[in-house]
PDB file of N, CA and C in Angstrom:
ATOM      1  N   ASP A   1       0.834  -1.196   0.000  1.00 88.00           N
ATOM      2  CA  ASP A   1       0.000   0.000   0.000  1.00 88.00           C
ATOM      3  C   ASP A   1       0.881   1.265   0.000  1.00 88.00           C
ATOM      4  N   ARG A   2       1.867   1.232   0.817  1.00 91.00           N
ATOM      5  CA  ARG A   2       2.791   2.368   0.887  1.00 91.00           C
ATOM      6  C   ARG A   2       3.559   2.537  -0.432  1.00 91.00           C
ATOM      7  N   LEU A   3       3.910   1.456  -1.020  1.00 91.00           N
ATOM      8  CA  LEU A   3       4.623   1.460  -2.293  1.00 91.00           C
ATOM      9  C   LEU A   3       3.747   2.050  -3.395  1.00 91.00           C
ATOM     10  N   ARG A   4       2.471   1.712  -3.372  1.00 92.00           N
ATOM     11  CA  ARG A   4       1.532   2.264  -4.363  1.00 92.00           C
ATOM     12  C   ARG A   4       1.395   3.773  -4.179  1.00 92.00           C
ATOM     13  N   THR A   5       1.327   4.226  -2.954  1.00 93.00           N
ATOM     14  CA  THR A   5       1.211   5.655  -2.684  1.00 93.00           C
ATOM     15  C   THR A   5       2.445   6.382  -3.208  1.00 93.00           C
ATOM     16  N   GLU A   6       3.591   5.802  -2.932  1.00 93.00           N
ATOM     17  CA  GLU A   6       4.847   6.398  -3.391  1.00 93.00           C
ATOM     18  C   GLU A   6       4.911   6.396  -4.923  1.00 93.00           C
ATOM     19  N   LEU A   7       4.478   5.324  -5.542  1.00 94.00           N
ATOM     20  CA  LEU A   7       4.447   5.203  -6.988  1.00 94.00           C
ATOM     21  C   LEU A   7       3.491   6.246  -7.598  1.00 94.00           C
ATOM     22  N   LEU A   8       2.332   6.423  -6.943  1.00 94.00           N
ATOM     23  CA  LEU A   8       1.362   7.409  -7.410  1.00 94.00           C
ATOM     24  C   LEU A   8       1.940   8.821  -7.304  1.00 94.00           C
ATOM     25  N   ARG A   9       2.612   9.110  -6.195  1.00 94.00           N
ATOM     26  CA  ARG A   9       3.244  10.413  -6.005  1.00 94.00           C
ATOM     27  C   ARG A   9       4.329  10.655  -7.060  1.00 94.00           C
ATOM     28  N   CYS A  10       5.119   9.662  -7.350  1.00 95.00           N
ATOM     29  CA  CYS A  10       6.159   9.778  -8.382  1.00 95.00           C
ATOM     30  C   CYS A  10       5.523   9.979  -9.755  1.00 95.00           C
ATOM     31  N   SER A  11       4.441   9.288  -9.993  1.00 95.00           N
ATOM     32  CA  SER A  11       3.739   9.413 -11.271  1.00 95.00           C
ATOM     33  C   SER A  11       3.201  10.839 -11.458  1.00 95.00           C
ATOM     34  N   ILE A  12       2.647  11.381 -10.391  1.00 96.00           N
ATOM     35  CA  ILE A  12       2.147  12.765 -10.438  1.00 96.00           C
ATOM     36  C   ILE A  12       3.304  13.734 -10.682  1.00 96.00           C
ATOM     37  N   HIS A  13       4.409  13.484  -9.992  1.00 96.00           N
ATOM     38  CA  HIS A  13       5.591  14.341 -10.144  1.00 96.00           C
ATOM     39  C   HIS A  13       6.130  14.260 -11.579  1.00 96.00           C
ATOM     40  N   VAL A  14       6.159  13.071 -12.145  1.00 97.00           N
ATOM     41  CA  VAL A  14       6.623  12.881 -13.529  1.00 97.00           C
ATOM     42  C   VAL A  14       5.684  13.627 -14.488  1.00 97.00           C
ATOM     43  N   THR A  15       4.392  13.553 -14.236  1.00 96.00           N
ATOM     44  CA  THR A  15       3.415  14.257 -15.084  1.00 96.00           C
ATOM     45  C   THR A  15       3.647  15.765 -15.012  1.00 96.00           C
ATOM     46  N   GLU A  16       3.893  16.275 -13.795  1.00 96.00           N
ATOM     47  CA  GLU A  16       4.172  17.705 -13.629  1.00 96.00           C
ATOM     48  C   GLU A  16       5.460  18.104 -14.366  1.00 96.00           C
ATOM     49  N   LEU A  17       6.474  17.262 -14.262  1.00 97.00           N
ATOM     50  CA  LEU A  17       7.745  17.547 -14.945  1.00 97.00           C
ATOM     51  C   LEU A  17       7.565  17.512 -16.466  1.00 97.00           C
ATOM     52  N   GLU A  18       6.771  16.567 -16.940  1.00 96.00           N
ATOM     53  CA  GLU A  18       6.493  16.483 -18.385  1.00 96.00           C
ATOM     54  C   GLU A  18       5.773  17.749 -18.863  1.00 96.00           C
ATOM     55  N   GLN A  19       4.827  18.216 -18.041  1.00 97.00           N
ATOM     56  CA  GLN A  19       4.093  19.429 -18.377  1.00 97.00           C
ATOM     57  C   GLN A  19       5.041  20.631 -18.417  1.00 97.00           C
ATOM     58  N   GLN A  20       5.912  20.735 -17.431  1.00 97.00           N
ATOM     59  CA  GLN A  20       6.880  21.838 -17.393  1.00 97.00           C
ATOM     60  C   GLN A  20       7.838  21.769 -18.596  1.00 97.00           C
ATOM     61  N   LEU A  21       8.247  20.540 -18.935  1.00 96.00           N
ATOM     62  CA  LEU A  21       9.135  20.343 -20.075  1.00 96.00           C
ATOM     63  C   LEU A  21       8.439  20.758 -21.370  1.00 96.00           C
ATOM     64  N   SER A  22       7.168  20.416 -21.486  1.00 96.00           N
ATOM     65  CA  SER A  22       6.389  20.787 -22.665  1.00 96.00           C
ATOM     66  C   SER A  22       6.255  22.315 -22.759  1.00 96.00           C
ATOM     67  N   GLU A  23       5.981  22.962 -21.635  1.00 96.00           N
ATOM     68  CA  GLU A  23       5.886  24.424 -21.613  1.00 96.00           C
ATOM     69  C   GLU A  23       7.224  25.064 -21.987  1.00 96.00           C
ATOM     70  N   ALA A  24       8.311  24.518 -21.459  1.00 97.00           N
ATOM     71  CA  ALA A  24       9.646  25.043 -21.761  1.00 97.00           C
ATOM     72  C   ALA A  24       9.953  24.879 -23.252  1.00 97.00           C
ATOM     73  N   ALA A  25       9.563  23.731 -23.813  1.00 96.00           N
ATOM     74  CA  ALA A  25       9.784  23.503 -25.245  1.00 96.00           C
ATOM     75  C   ALA A  25       8.982  24.511 -26.066  1.00 96.00           C
ATOM     76  N   GLY A  26       7.750  24.785 -25.658  1.00 96.00           N
ATOM     77  CA  GLY A  26       6.921  25.782 -26.345  1.00 96.00           C
ATOM     78  C   GLY A  26       7.536  27.165 -26.265  1.00 96.00           C
ATOM     79  N   GLN A  27       8.048  27.498 -25.089  1.00 96.00           N
ATOM     80  CA  GLN A  27       8.685  28.805 -24.915  1.00 96.00           C
ATOM     81  C   GLN A  27       9.963  28.906 -25.755  1.00 96.00           C
ATOM     82  N   THR A  28      10.706  27.814 -25.815  1.00 96.00           N
ATOM     83  CA  THR A  28      11.931  27.791 -26.619  1.00 96.00           C
ATOM     84  C   THR A  28      11.602  27.975 -28.092  1.00 96.00           C
ATOM     85  N   LYS A  29      10.547  27.289 -28.550  1.00 96.00           N
ATOM     86  CA  LYS A  29      10.126  27.417 -29.945  1.00 96.00           C
ATOM     87  C   LYS A  29       9.695  28.860 -30.238  1.00 96.00           C
ATOM     88  N   ALA A  30       8.914  29.432 -29.341  1.00 96.00           N
ATOM     89  CA  ALA A  30       8.451  30.819 -29.514  1.00 96.00           C
ATOM     90  C   ALA A  30       9.649  31.778 -29.525  1.00 96.00           C
ATOM     91  N   ALA A  31      10.619  31.534 -28.660  1.00 96.00           N
ATOM     92  CA  ALA A  31      11.808  32.391 -28.600  1.00 96.00           C
ATOM     93  C   ALA A  31      12.603  32.286 -29.904  1.00 96.00           C
ATOM     94  N   LYS A  32      12.718  31.082 -30.447  1.00 96.00           N
ATOM     95  CA  LYS A  32      13.443  30.908 -31.713  1.00 96.00           C
ATOM     96  C   LYS A  32      12.711  31.612 -32.854  1.00 96.00           C
ATOM     97  N   GLU A  33      11.388  31.510 -32.877  1.00 96.00           N
ATOM     98  CA  GLU A  33      10.604  32.193 -33.913  1.00 96.00           C
ATOM     99  C   GLU A  33      10.764  33.704 -33.801  1.00 96.00           C
ATOM    100  N   MET A  34      10.740  34.207 -32.566  1.00 96.00           N
ATOM    101  CA  MET A  34      10.915  35.637 -32.339  1.00 96.00           C
ATOM    102  C   MET A  34      12.314  36.066 -32.786  1.00 96.00           C
ATOM    103  N   GLU A  35      13.306  35.255 -32.471  1.00 96.00           N
ATOM    104  CA  GLU A  35      14.680  35.557 -32.865  1.00 96.00           C
ATOM    105  C   GLU A  35      14.794  35.614 -34.392  1.00 96.00           C
ATOM    106  N   GLU A  36      14.121  34.701 -35.092  1.00 96.00           N
ATOM    107  CA  GLU A  36      14.137  34.704 -36.558  1.00 96.00           C
ATOM    108  C   GLU A  36      13.476  35.970 -37.103  1.00 96.00           C
ATOM    109  N   ARG A  37      12.338  36.343 -36.503  1.00 95.00           N
ATOM    110  CA  ARG A  37      11.660  37.564 -36.951  1.00 95.00           C
ATOM    111  C   ARG A  37      12.543  38.790 -36.726  1.00 95.00           C
ATOM    112  N   TRP A  38      13.187  38.868 -35.561  1.00 94.00           N
ATOM    113  CA  TRP A  38      14.067  39.996 -35.272  1.00 94.00           C
ATOM    114  C   TRP A  38      15.254  40.007 -36.224  1.00 94.00           C
ATOM    115  N   SER A  39      15.746  38.828 -36.554  1.00 94.00           N
ATOM    116  CA  SER A  39      16.865  38.729 -37.490  1.00 94.00           C
ATOM    117  C   SER A  39      16.450  39.256 -38.865  1.00 94.00           C
ATOM    118  N   GLU A  40      15.254  38.866 -39.320  1.00 95.00           N
ATOM    119  CA  GLU A  40      14.742  39.352 -40.605  1.00 95.00           C
ATOM    120  C   GLU A  40      14.561  40.866 -40.561  1.00 95.00           C
ATOM    121  N   LYS A  41      13.987  41.359 -39.467  1.00 94.00           N
ATOM    122  CA  LYS A  41      13.790  42.810 -39.336  1.00 94.00           C
ATOM    123  C   LYS A  41      15.122  43.539 -39.301  1.00 94.00           C
ATOM    124  N   SER A  42      16.098  42.949 -38.655  1.00 94.00           N
ATOM    125  CA  SER A  42      17.427  43.551 -38.569  1.00 94.00           C
ATOM    126  C   SER A  42      18.038  43.686 -39.960  1.00 94.00           C
ATOM    127  N   VAL A  43      17.884  42.631 -40.771  1.00 95.00           N
ATOM    128  CA  VAL A  43      18.399  42.682 -42.140  1.00 95.00           C
ATOM    129  C   VAL A  43      17.679  43.774 -42.927  1.00 95.00           C
ATOM    130  N   LEU A  44      16.345  43.827 -42.800  1.00 94.00           N
ATOM    131  CA  LEU A  44      15.568  44.855 -43.507  1.00 94.00           C
ATOM    132  C   LEU A  44      15.990  46.253 -43.076  1.00 94.00           C
ATOM    133  N   LEU A  45      16.160  46.437 -41.776  1.00 94.00           N
ATOM    134  CA  LEU A  45      16.573  47.745 -41.274  1.00 94.00           C
ATOM    135  C   LEU A  45      17.968  48.122 -41.771  1.00 94.00           C
ATOM    136  N   THR A  46      18.851  47.152 -41.833  1.00 94.00           N
ATOM    137  CA  THR A  46      20.201  47.410 -42.335  1.00 94.00           C
ATOM    138  C   THR A  46      20.145  47.861 -43.785  1.00 94.00           C
ATOM    139  N   VAL A  47      19.306  47.195 -44.582  1.00 95.00           N
ATOM    140  CA  VAL A  47      19.143  47.574 -45.987  1.00 95.00           C
ATOM    141  C   VAL A  47      18.535  48.970 -46.094  1.00 95.00           C
ATOM    142  N   GLN A  48      17.529  49.244 -45.267  1.00 95.00           N
ATOM    143  CA  GLN A  48      16.890  50.566 -45.294  1.00 95.00           C
ATOM    144  C   GLN A  48      17.868  51.660 -44.889  1.00 95.00           C
ATOM    145  N   VAL A  49      18.678  51.403 -43.880  1.00 94.00           N
ATOM    146  CA  VAL A  49      19.662  52.390 -43.433  1.00 94.00           C
ATOM    147  C   VAL A  49      20.662  52.655 -44.553  1.00 94.00           C
ATOM    148  N   ALA A  50      21.119  51.598 -45.206  1.00 95.00           N
ATOM    149  CA  ALA A  50      22.061  51.774 -46.320  1.00 95.00           C
ATOM    150  C   ALA A  50      21.417  52.592 -47.439  1.00 95.00           C
ATOM    151  N   SER A  51      20.157  52.304 -47.716  1.00 94.00           N
ATOM    152  CA  SER A  51      19.433  53.041 -48.757  1.00 94.00           C
ATOM    153  C   SER A  51      19.291  54.512 -48.372  1.00 94.00           C
ATOM    154  N   LEU A  52      18.954  54.777 -47.107  1.00 95.00           N
ATOM    155  CA  LEU A  52      18.819  56.162 -46.639  1.00 95.00           C
ATOM    156  C   LEU A  52      20.163  56.895 -46.675  1.00 95.00           C
ATOM    157  N   GLU A  53      21.231  56.193 -46.330  1.00 95.00           N
ATOM    158  CA  GLU A  53      22.552  56.821 -46.387  1.00 95.00           C
ATOM    159  C   GLU A  53      22.911  57.182 -47.822  1.00 95.00           C
ATOM    160  N   GLU A  54      22.575  56.280 -48.746  1.00 96.00           N
ATOM    161  CA  GLU A  54      22.824  56.530 -50.167  1.00 96.00           C
ATOM    162  C   GLU A  54      22.005  57.735 -50.649  1.00 96.00           C
ATOM    163  N   LEU A  55      20.745  57.767 -50.260  1.00 95.00           N
ATOM    164  CA  LEU A  55      19.872  58.884 -50.630  1.00 95.00           C
ATOM    165  C   LEU A  55      20.393  60.192 -50.040  1.00 95.00           C
ATOM    166  N   SER A  56      20.819  60.141 -48.804  1.00 95.00           N
ATOM    167  CA  SER A  56      21.357  61.326 -48.131  1.00 95.00           C
ATOM    168  C   SER A  56      22.592  61.838 -48.866  1.00 95.00           C
ATOM    169  N   ALA A  57      23.481  60.937 -49.251  1.00 95.00           N
ATOM    170  CA  ALA A  57      24.692  61.335 -49.971  1.00 95.00           C
ATOM    171  C   ALA A  57      24.319  61.959 -51.321  1.00 95.00           C
ATOM    172  N   SER A  58      23.346  61.368 -51.986  1.00 95.00           N
ATOM    173  CA  SER A  58      22.892  61.890 -53.278  1.00 95.00           C
ATOM    174  C   SER A  58      22.304  63.287 -53.116  1.00 95.00           C
ATOM    175  N   LEU A  59      21.460  63.461 -52.107  1.00 95.00           N
ATOM    176  CA  LEU A  59      20.865  64.774 -51.857  1.00 95.00           C
ATOM    177  C   LEU A  59      21.928  65.806 -51.495  1.00 95.00           C
ATOM    178  N   GLU A  60      22.882  65.394 -50.705  1.00 96.00           N
ATOM    179  CA  GLU A  60      23.954  66.307 -50.310  1.00 96.00           C
ATOM    180  C   GLU A  60      24.741  66.751 -51.554  1.00 96.00           C
ATOM    181  N   PHE A  61      25.028  65.801 -52.443  1.00 96.00           N
ATOM    182  CA  PHE A  61      25.744  66.126 -53.681  1.00 96.00           C
ATOM    183  C   PHE A  61      24.936  67.105 -54.524  1.00 96.00           C
ATOM    184  N   LYS A  62      23.624  66.836 -54.667  1.00 96.00           N
ATOM    185  CA  LYS A  62      22.765  67.707 -55.460  1.00 96.00           C
ATOM    186  C   LYS A  62      22.682  69.101 -54.845  1.00 96.00           C
ATOM    187  N   LEU A  63      22.553  69.164 -53.531  1.00 94.00           N
ATOM    188  CA  LEU A  63      22.485  70.470 -52.866  1.00 94.00           C
ATOM    189  C   LEU A  63      23.774  71.270 -53.046  1.00 94.00           C
ATOM    190  N   LYS A  64      24.904  70.575 -52.948  1.00 95.00           N
ATOM    191  CA  LYS A  64      26.176  71.273 -53.149  1.00 95.00           C
ATOM    192  C   LYS A  64      26.271  71.789 -54.579  1.00 95.00           C
ATOM    193  N   ALA A  65      25.843  70.954 -55.539  1.00 95.00           N
ATOM    194  CA  ALA A  65      25.885  71.369 -56.939  1.00 95.00           C
ATOM    195  C   ALA A  65      24.975  72.576 -57.161  1.00 95.00           C
ATOM    196  N   GLN A  66      23.787  72.550 -56.566  1.00 95.00           N
ATOM    197  CA  GLN A  66      22.862  73.679 -56.697  1.00 95.00           C
ATOM    198  C   GLN A  66      23.450  74.938 -56.063  1.00 95.00           C
ATOM    199  N   ALA A  67      24.058  74.771 -54.894  1.00 94.00           N
ATOM    200  CA  ALA A  67      24.657  75.920 -54.204  1.00 94.00           C
ATOM    201  C   ALA A  67      25.787  76.515 -55.048  1.00 94.00           C
ATOM    202  N   GLU A  68      26.606  75.640 -55.644  1.00 94.00           N
ATOM    203  CA  GLU A  68      27.699  76.130 -56.483  1.00 94.00           C
ATOM    204  C   GLU A  68      27.145  76.847 -57.713  1.00 94.00           C
ATOM    205  N   ALA A  69      26.120  76.268 -58.327  1.00 94.00           N
ATOM    206  CA  ALA A  69      25.509  76.896 -59.503  1.00 94.00           C
ATOM    207  C   ALA A  69      24.900  78.243 -59.127  1.00 94.00           C
ATOM    208  N   HIS A  70      24.245  78.283 -57.979  1.00 92.00           N
ATOM    209  CA  HIS A  70      23.645  79.536 -57.513  1.00 92.00           C
ATOM    210  C   HIS A  70      24.728  80.584 -57.270  1.00 92.00           C
ATOM    211  N   GLU A  71      25.809  80.161 -56.648  1.00 91.00           N
ATOM    212  CA  GLU A  71      26.918  81.078 -56.356  1.00 91.00           C
ATOM    213  C   GLU A  71      27.530  81.588 -57.657  1.00 91.00           C
ATOM    214  N   GLU A  72      27.670  80.691 -58.638  1.00 91.00           N
ATOM    215  CA  GLU A  72      28.223  81.095 -59.937  1.00 91.00           C
ATOM    216  C   GLU A  72      27.296  82.104 -60.622  1.00 91.00           C
ATOM    217  N   THR A  73      25.988  81.815 -60.573  1.00 90.00           N
ATOM    218  CA  THR A  73      25.001  82.726 -61.164  1.00 90.00           C
ATOM    219  C   THR A  73      25.048  84.075 -60.465  1.00 90.00           C
ATOM    220  N   ARG A  74      25.128  84.033 -59.145  1.00 90.00           N
ATOM    221  CA  ARG A  74      25.204  85.280 -58.376  1.00 90.00           C
ATOM    222  C   ARG A  74      26.446  86.073 -58.747  1.00 90.00           C
ATOM    223  N   GLY A  75      27.549  85.353 -58.926  1.00 87.00           N
ATOM    224  CA  GLY A  75      28.801  86.013 -59.310  1.00 87.00           C
ATOM    225  C   GLY A  75      28.669  86.688 -60.662  1.00 87.00           C
ATOM    226  N   LYS A  76      28.039  85.965 -61.624  1.00 90.00           N
ATOM    227  CA  LYS A  76      27.849  86.547 -62.960  1.00 90.00           C
ATOM    228  C   LYS A  76      26.915  87.743 -62.903  1.00 90.00           C
ATOM    229  N   GLU A  77      25.840  87.627 -62.122  1.00 90.00           N
ATOM    230  CA  GLU A  77      24.914  88.751 -61.974  1.00 90.00           C
ATOM    231  C   GLU A  77      25.622  89.938 -61.351  1.00 90.00           C
ATOM    232  N   SER A  78      26.453  89.652 -60.359  1.00 90.00           N
ATOM    233  CA  SER A  78      27.189  90.712 -59.684  1.00 90.00           C
ATOM    234  C   SER A  78      28.143  91.397 -60.662  1.00 90.00           C
ATOM    235  N   GLU A  79      28.826  90.599 -61.492  1.00 89.00           N
ATOM    236  CA  GLU A  79      29.728  91.172 -62.493  1.00 89.00           C
ATOM    237  C   GLU A  79      28.942  92.023 -63.485  1.00 89.00           C
ATOM    238  N   GLY A  80      27.773  91.533 -63.892  1.00 90.00           N
ATOM    239  CA  GLY A  80      26.917  92.285 -64.816  1.00 90.00           C
ATOM    240  C   GLY A  80      26.473  93.601 -64.218  1.00 90.00           C
ATOM    241  N   LEU A  81      26.057  93.564 -62.959  1.00 91.00           N
ATOM    242  CA  LEU A  81      25.631  94.795 -62.284  1.00 91.00           C
ATOM    243  C   LEU A  81      26.801  95.764 -62.138  1.00 91.00           C
ATOM    244  N   ARG A  82      27.972  95.233 -61.845  1.00 91.00           N
ATOM    245  CA  ARG A  82      29.166  96.077 -61.703  1.00 91.00           C
ATOM    246  C   ARG A  82      29.476  96.749 -63.048  1.00 91.00           C
ATOM    247  N   ALA A  83      29.381  95.968 -64.113  1.00 93.00           N
ATOM    248  CA  ALA A  83      29.636  96.529 -65.450  1.00 93.00           C
ATOM    249  C   ALA A  83      28.591  97.597 -65.793  1.00 93.00           C
ATOM    250  N   GLN A  84      27.331  97.342 -65.477  1.00 93.00           N
ATOM    251  CA  GLN A  84      26.278  98.331 -65.716  1.00 93.00           C
ATOM    252  C   GLN A  84      26.546  99.612 -64.926  1.00 93.00           C
ATOM    253  N   GLY A  85      26.971  99.426 -63.688  1.00 93.00           N
ATOM    254  CA  GLY A  85      27.293 100.577 -62.841  1.00 93.00           C
ATOM    255  C   GLY A  85      28.423 101.402 -63.435  1.00 93.00           C
ATOM    256  N   GLN A  86      29.446 100.710 -63.964  1.00 94.00           N
ATOM    257  CA  GLN A  86      30.567 101.419 -64.579  1.00 94.00           C
ATOM    258  C   GLN A  86      30.106 102.160 -65.838  1.00 94.00           C
ATOM    259  N   ASP A  87      29.239 101.496 -66.632  1.00 92.00           N
ATOM    260  CA  ASP A  87      28.690 102.155 -67.827  1.00 92.00           C
ATOM    261  C   ASP A  87      27.919 103.410 -67.433  1.00 92.00           C
ATOM    262  N   LEU A  88      27.084 103.284 -66.414  1.00 93.00           N
ATOM    263  CA  LEU A  88      26.312 104.443 -65.951  1.00 93.00           C
ATOM    264  C   LEU A  88      27.226 105.558 -65.444  1.00 93.00           C
ATOM    265  N   GLN A  89      28.290 105.181 -64.768  1.00 93.00           N
ATOM    266  CA  GLN A  89      29.251 106.173 -64.262  1.00 93.00           C
ATOM    267  C   GLN A  89      29.888 106.932 -65.431  1.00 93.00           C
ATOM    268  N   ARG A  90      30.262 106.201 -66.486  1.00 94.00           N
ATOM    269  CA  ARG A  90      30.867 106.846 -67.662  1.00 94.00           C
ATOM    270  C   ARG A  90      29.866 107.776 -68.343  1.00 94.00           C
ATOM    271  N   LEU A  91      28.599 107.285 -68.444  1.00 93.00           N
ATOM    272  CA  LEU A  91      27.558 108.135 -69.038  1.00 93.00           C
ATOM    273  C   LEU A  91      27.361 109.406 -68.212  1.00 93.00           C
ATOM    274  N   LEU A  92      27.366 109.247 -66.904  1.00 92.00           N
ATOM    275  CA  LEU A  92      27.195 110.396 -66.023  1.00 92.00           C
ATOM    276  C   LEU A  92      28.359 111.373 -66.191  1.00 92.00           C
ATOM    277  N   GLU A  93      29.573 110.832 -66.282  1.00 92.00           N
ATOM    278  CA  GLU A  93      30.751 111.687 -66.461  1.00 92.00           C
ATOM    279  C   GLU A  93      30.671 112.425 -67.803  1.00 92.00           C
ATOM    280  N   ARG A  94      30.215 111.728 -68.859  1.00 92.00           N
ATOM    281  CA  ARG A  94      30.070 112.375 -70.168  1.00 92.00           C
ATOM    282  C   ARG A  94      28.999 113.462 -70.117  1.00 92.00           C
ATOM    283  N   ALA A  95      27.907 113.139 -69.416  1.00 92.00           N
ATOM    284  CA  ALA A  95      26.827 114.136 -69.291  1.00 92.00           C
ATOM    285  C   ALA A  95      27.338 115.377 -68.591  1.00 92.00           C
ATOM    286  N   HIS A  96      28.115 115.176 -67.496  1.00 91.00           N
ATOM    287  CA  HIS A  96      28.691 116.315 -66.786  1.00 91.00           C
ATOM    288  C   HIS A  96      29.621 117.097 -67.706  1.00 91.00           C
ATOM    289  N   ALA A  97      30.421 116.368 -68.459  1.00 91.00           N
ATOM    290  CA  ALA A  97      31.358 117.037 -69.371  1.00 91.00           C
ATOM    291  C   ALA A  97      30.595 117.817 -70.435  1.00 91.00           C
ATOM    292  N   THR A  98      29.532 117.215 -70.956  1.00 90.00           N
ATOM    293  CA  THR A  98      28.726 117.901 -71.967  1.00 90.00           C
ATOM    294  C   THR A  98      28.090 119.152 -71.387  1.00 90.00           C
ATOM    295  N   ILE A  99      27.535 119.014 -70.176  1.00 90.00           N
ATOM    296  CA  ILE A  99      26.901 120.167 -69.518  1.00 90.00           C
ATOM    297  C   ILE A  99      27.934 121.244 -69.278  1.00 90.00           C
ATOM    298  N   GLU A 100      29.109 120.872 -68.814  1.00 88.00           N
ATOM    299  CA  GLU A 100      30.182 121.848 -68.565  1.00 88.00           C
ATOM    300  C   GLU A 100      30.578 122.541 -69.863  1.00 88.00           C
ATOM    301  N   GLY A 101      30.647 121.759 -70.927  1.00 86.00           N
ATOM    302  CA  GLY A 101      30.993 122.325 -72.240  1.00 86.00           C
ATOM    303  C   GLY A 101      29.951 123.331 -72.680  1.00 86.00           C
ATOM    304  N   HIS A 102      28.657 123.024 -72.499  1.00 86.00           N
ATOM    305  CA  HIS A 102      27.590 123.957 -72.876  1.00 86.00           C
ATOM    306  C   HIS A 102      27.629 125.210 -72.006  1.00 86.00           C
ATOM    307  N   VAL A 103      27.909 125.017 -70.727  1.00 85.00           N
ATOM    308  CA  VAL A 103      27.969 126.169 -69.811  1.00 85.00           C
ATOM    309  C   VAL A 103      29.121 127.085 -70.239  1.00 85.00           C
ATOM    310  N   GLN A 104      30.250 126.509 -70.571  1.00 83.00           N
ATOM    311  CA  GLN A 104      31.400 127.316 -70.994  1.00 83.00           C
ATOM    312  C   GLN A 104      31.116 128.034 -72.314  1.00 83.00           C
ATOM    313  N   MET A 105      30.407 127.362 -73.222  1.00 82.00           N
ATOM    314  CA  MET A 105      30.068 127.981 -74.499  1.00 82.00           C
ATOM    315  C   MET A 105      29.132 129.166 -74.295  1.00 82.00           C
ATOM    316  N   ARG A 106      28.211 129.013 -73.400  1.00 78.00           N
ATOM    317  CA  ARG A 106      27.239 130.076 -73.147  1.00 78.00           C
ATOM    318  C   ARG A 106      27.902 131.266 -72.474  1.00 78.00           C
ATOM    319  N   SER A 107      28.873 130.962 -71.627  1.00 75.00           N
ATOM    320  CA  SER A 107      29.507 132.065 -70.911  1.00 75.00           C
ATOM    321  C   SER A 107      30.443 132.863 -71.809  1.00 75.00           C
ATOM    322  N   CYS A 108      30.778 132.319 -72.918  1.00 63.00           N
ATOM    323  CA  CYS A 108      31.684 133.023 -73.830  1.00 63.00           C
ATOM    324  C   CYS A 108      31.002 134.031 -74.656  1.00 63.00           C
TER     325      CYS A 108
END
């Protein structure tokens, strides 16, 4: 009778251990699946980061090119305005000279 009780207790304990082992196996499987998903996401994120870095470099290159073109255009416009200013200065000097010439002619 005592042996049967002990056997029954061991049987219950074995059943509990089997249940715990089954739960642990399920958790291990779930952890492996999660690890695979994270690994896939990690690869995707790495690809996306590389793509964004490439895009960033491309945009930076384009912006620098635009800035240089803008600066060149500004320089040409500035040179044009400077030349116009010099032309106007010469015209003004000629006008003054002409006016002075007329004033001198009249005073004679």
